[in-house]
C-alpha positions in Angstrom: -7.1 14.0 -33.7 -9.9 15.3 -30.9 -11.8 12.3 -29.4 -15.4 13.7 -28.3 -17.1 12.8 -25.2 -19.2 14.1 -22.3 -17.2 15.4 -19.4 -18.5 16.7 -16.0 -16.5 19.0 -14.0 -18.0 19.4 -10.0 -16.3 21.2 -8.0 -15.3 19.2 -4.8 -16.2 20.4 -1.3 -15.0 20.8 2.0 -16.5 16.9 3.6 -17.2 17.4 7.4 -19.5 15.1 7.7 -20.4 11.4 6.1 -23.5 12.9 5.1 -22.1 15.3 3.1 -19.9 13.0 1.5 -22.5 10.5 0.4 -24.8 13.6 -0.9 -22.0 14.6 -3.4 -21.1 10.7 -4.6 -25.0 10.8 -5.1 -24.9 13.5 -7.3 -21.9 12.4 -9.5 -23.4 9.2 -9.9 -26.7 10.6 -10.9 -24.6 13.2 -13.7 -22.5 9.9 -14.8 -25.6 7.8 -16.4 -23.5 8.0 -19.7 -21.1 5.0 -20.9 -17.6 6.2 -20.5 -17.8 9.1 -18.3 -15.8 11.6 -17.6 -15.3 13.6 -14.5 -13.0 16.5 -13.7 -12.9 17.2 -9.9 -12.0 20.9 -9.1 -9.9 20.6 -6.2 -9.2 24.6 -6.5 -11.2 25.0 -3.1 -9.7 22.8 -1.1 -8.2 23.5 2.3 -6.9 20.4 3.3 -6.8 16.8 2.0 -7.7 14.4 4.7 -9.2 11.5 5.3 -13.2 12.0 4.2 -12.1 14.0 1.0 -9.4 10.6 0.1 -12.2 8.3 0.8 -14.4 11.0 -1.6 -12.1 11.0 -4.8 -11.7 7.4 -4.8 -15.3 6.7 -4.3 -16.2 9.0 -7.2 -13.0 7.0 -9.1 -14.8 3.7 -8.4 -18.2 4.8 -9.7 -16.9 6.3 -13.1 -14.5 3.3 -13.4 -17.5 1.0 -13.3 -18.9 3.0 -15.9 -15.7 2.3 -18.3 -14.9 5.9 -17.7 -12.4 7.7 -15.6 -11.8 10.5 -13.0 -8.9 13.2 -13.0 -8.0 16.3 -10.6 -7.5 19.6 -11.5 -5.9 22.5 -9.1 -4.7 20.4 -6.8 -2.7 22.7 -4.5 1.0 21.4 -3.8 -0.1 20.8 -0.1 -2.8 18.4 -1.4 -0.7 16.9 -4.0 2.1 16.1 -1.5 -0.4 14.3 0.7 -1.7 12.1 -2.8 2.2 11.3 -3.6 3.0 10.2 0.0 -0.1 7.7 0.0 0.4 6.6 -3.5 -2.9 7.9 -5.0 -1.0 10.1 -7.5 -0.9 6.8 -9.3 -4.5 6.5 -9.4 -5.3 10.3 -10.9 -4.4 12.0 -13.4 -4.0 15.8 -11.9 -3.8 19.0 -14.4 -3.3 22.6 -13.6 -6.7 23.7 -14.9 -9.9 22.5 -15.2 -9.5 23.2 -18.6 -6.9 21.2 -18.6 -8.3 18.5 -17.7 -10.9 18.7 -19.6 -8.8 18.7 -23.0 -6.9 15.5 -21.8 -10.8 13.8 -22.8 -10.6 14.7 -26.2 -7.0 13.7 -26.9 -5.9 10.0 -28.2 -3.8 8.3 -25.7 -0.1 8.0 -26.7 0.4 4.9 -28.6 -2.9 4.8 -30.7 -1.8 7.0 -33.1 -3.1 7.0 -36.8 -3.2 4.9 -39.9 0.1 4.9 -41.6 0.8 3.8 -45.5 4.1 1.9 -46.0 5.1 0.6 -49.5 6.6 -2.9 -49.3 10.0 -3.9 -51.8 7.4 -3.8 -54.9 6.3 -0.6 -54.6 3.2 -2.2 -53.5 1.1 -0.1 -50.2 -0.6 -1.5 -47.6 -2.4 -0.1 -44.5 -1.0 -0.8 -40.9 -1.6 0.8 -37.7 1.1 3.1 -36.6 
């Protein structure tokens, strides 16, 4: 079962300035007006992961969390994701190959809230229960 809801991919760019940083959150949090957002952020041009692009992805985190939605990476080199596993933030993001990818994982129910199930009781009789 597909779940349907708005997702925003933005690619993420090279921060080497504060400025530039605080012009990008501005513009995710003008695309994220909707309840529930959700944002892919393409990582595929990404030289290096330091500190003004960390302090980026979890301010854009923050802003869609506040908006009961979520944030998730996609092409993430193995450089980058080392440098998210060795500070813990690869607990905070979901990370996917693809944007496509991550896209998809929107429109998919989590594991556990699966569908309505029929089981007959000892008398034959049915009755409806969540799986």
């Amino acid at each position: 079962m597909a779940i349907r809801r708005l997702v925003t991919v933005e690619q993420l760019p090279e921060i080497t300035n504060e400025d530039q940083g605080r012009h990008f959150l501005g513009r995710i949090q003008d695309r994220m007006s909707d309840r529930r957002p959700g944002l892919v952020l393409d990582c595929s041009g990404l030289n290096q992961m330091d500190k003004p692009i960390l302090h980026l992805l979890l301010s854009c985190l923050e802003e869609a969390m506040k908006r009961n939605g979520d944030a998730r990476l996609a092409a993430v080199s193995p450089s980058a994701q080392a440098i998210l596993k060795s500070i813990g933030a690869d607990q905070l993001f979901q990370i996917y190959p693809s944007n496509a990818d991550a896209v998809n994982s929107f429109h998919q129910l989590p594991l556990g809230l699966g569908t309505i199930g029929y089981f007959g009781d000892e008398d034959g009789l049915v009755s409806q229960n969540a799986a």
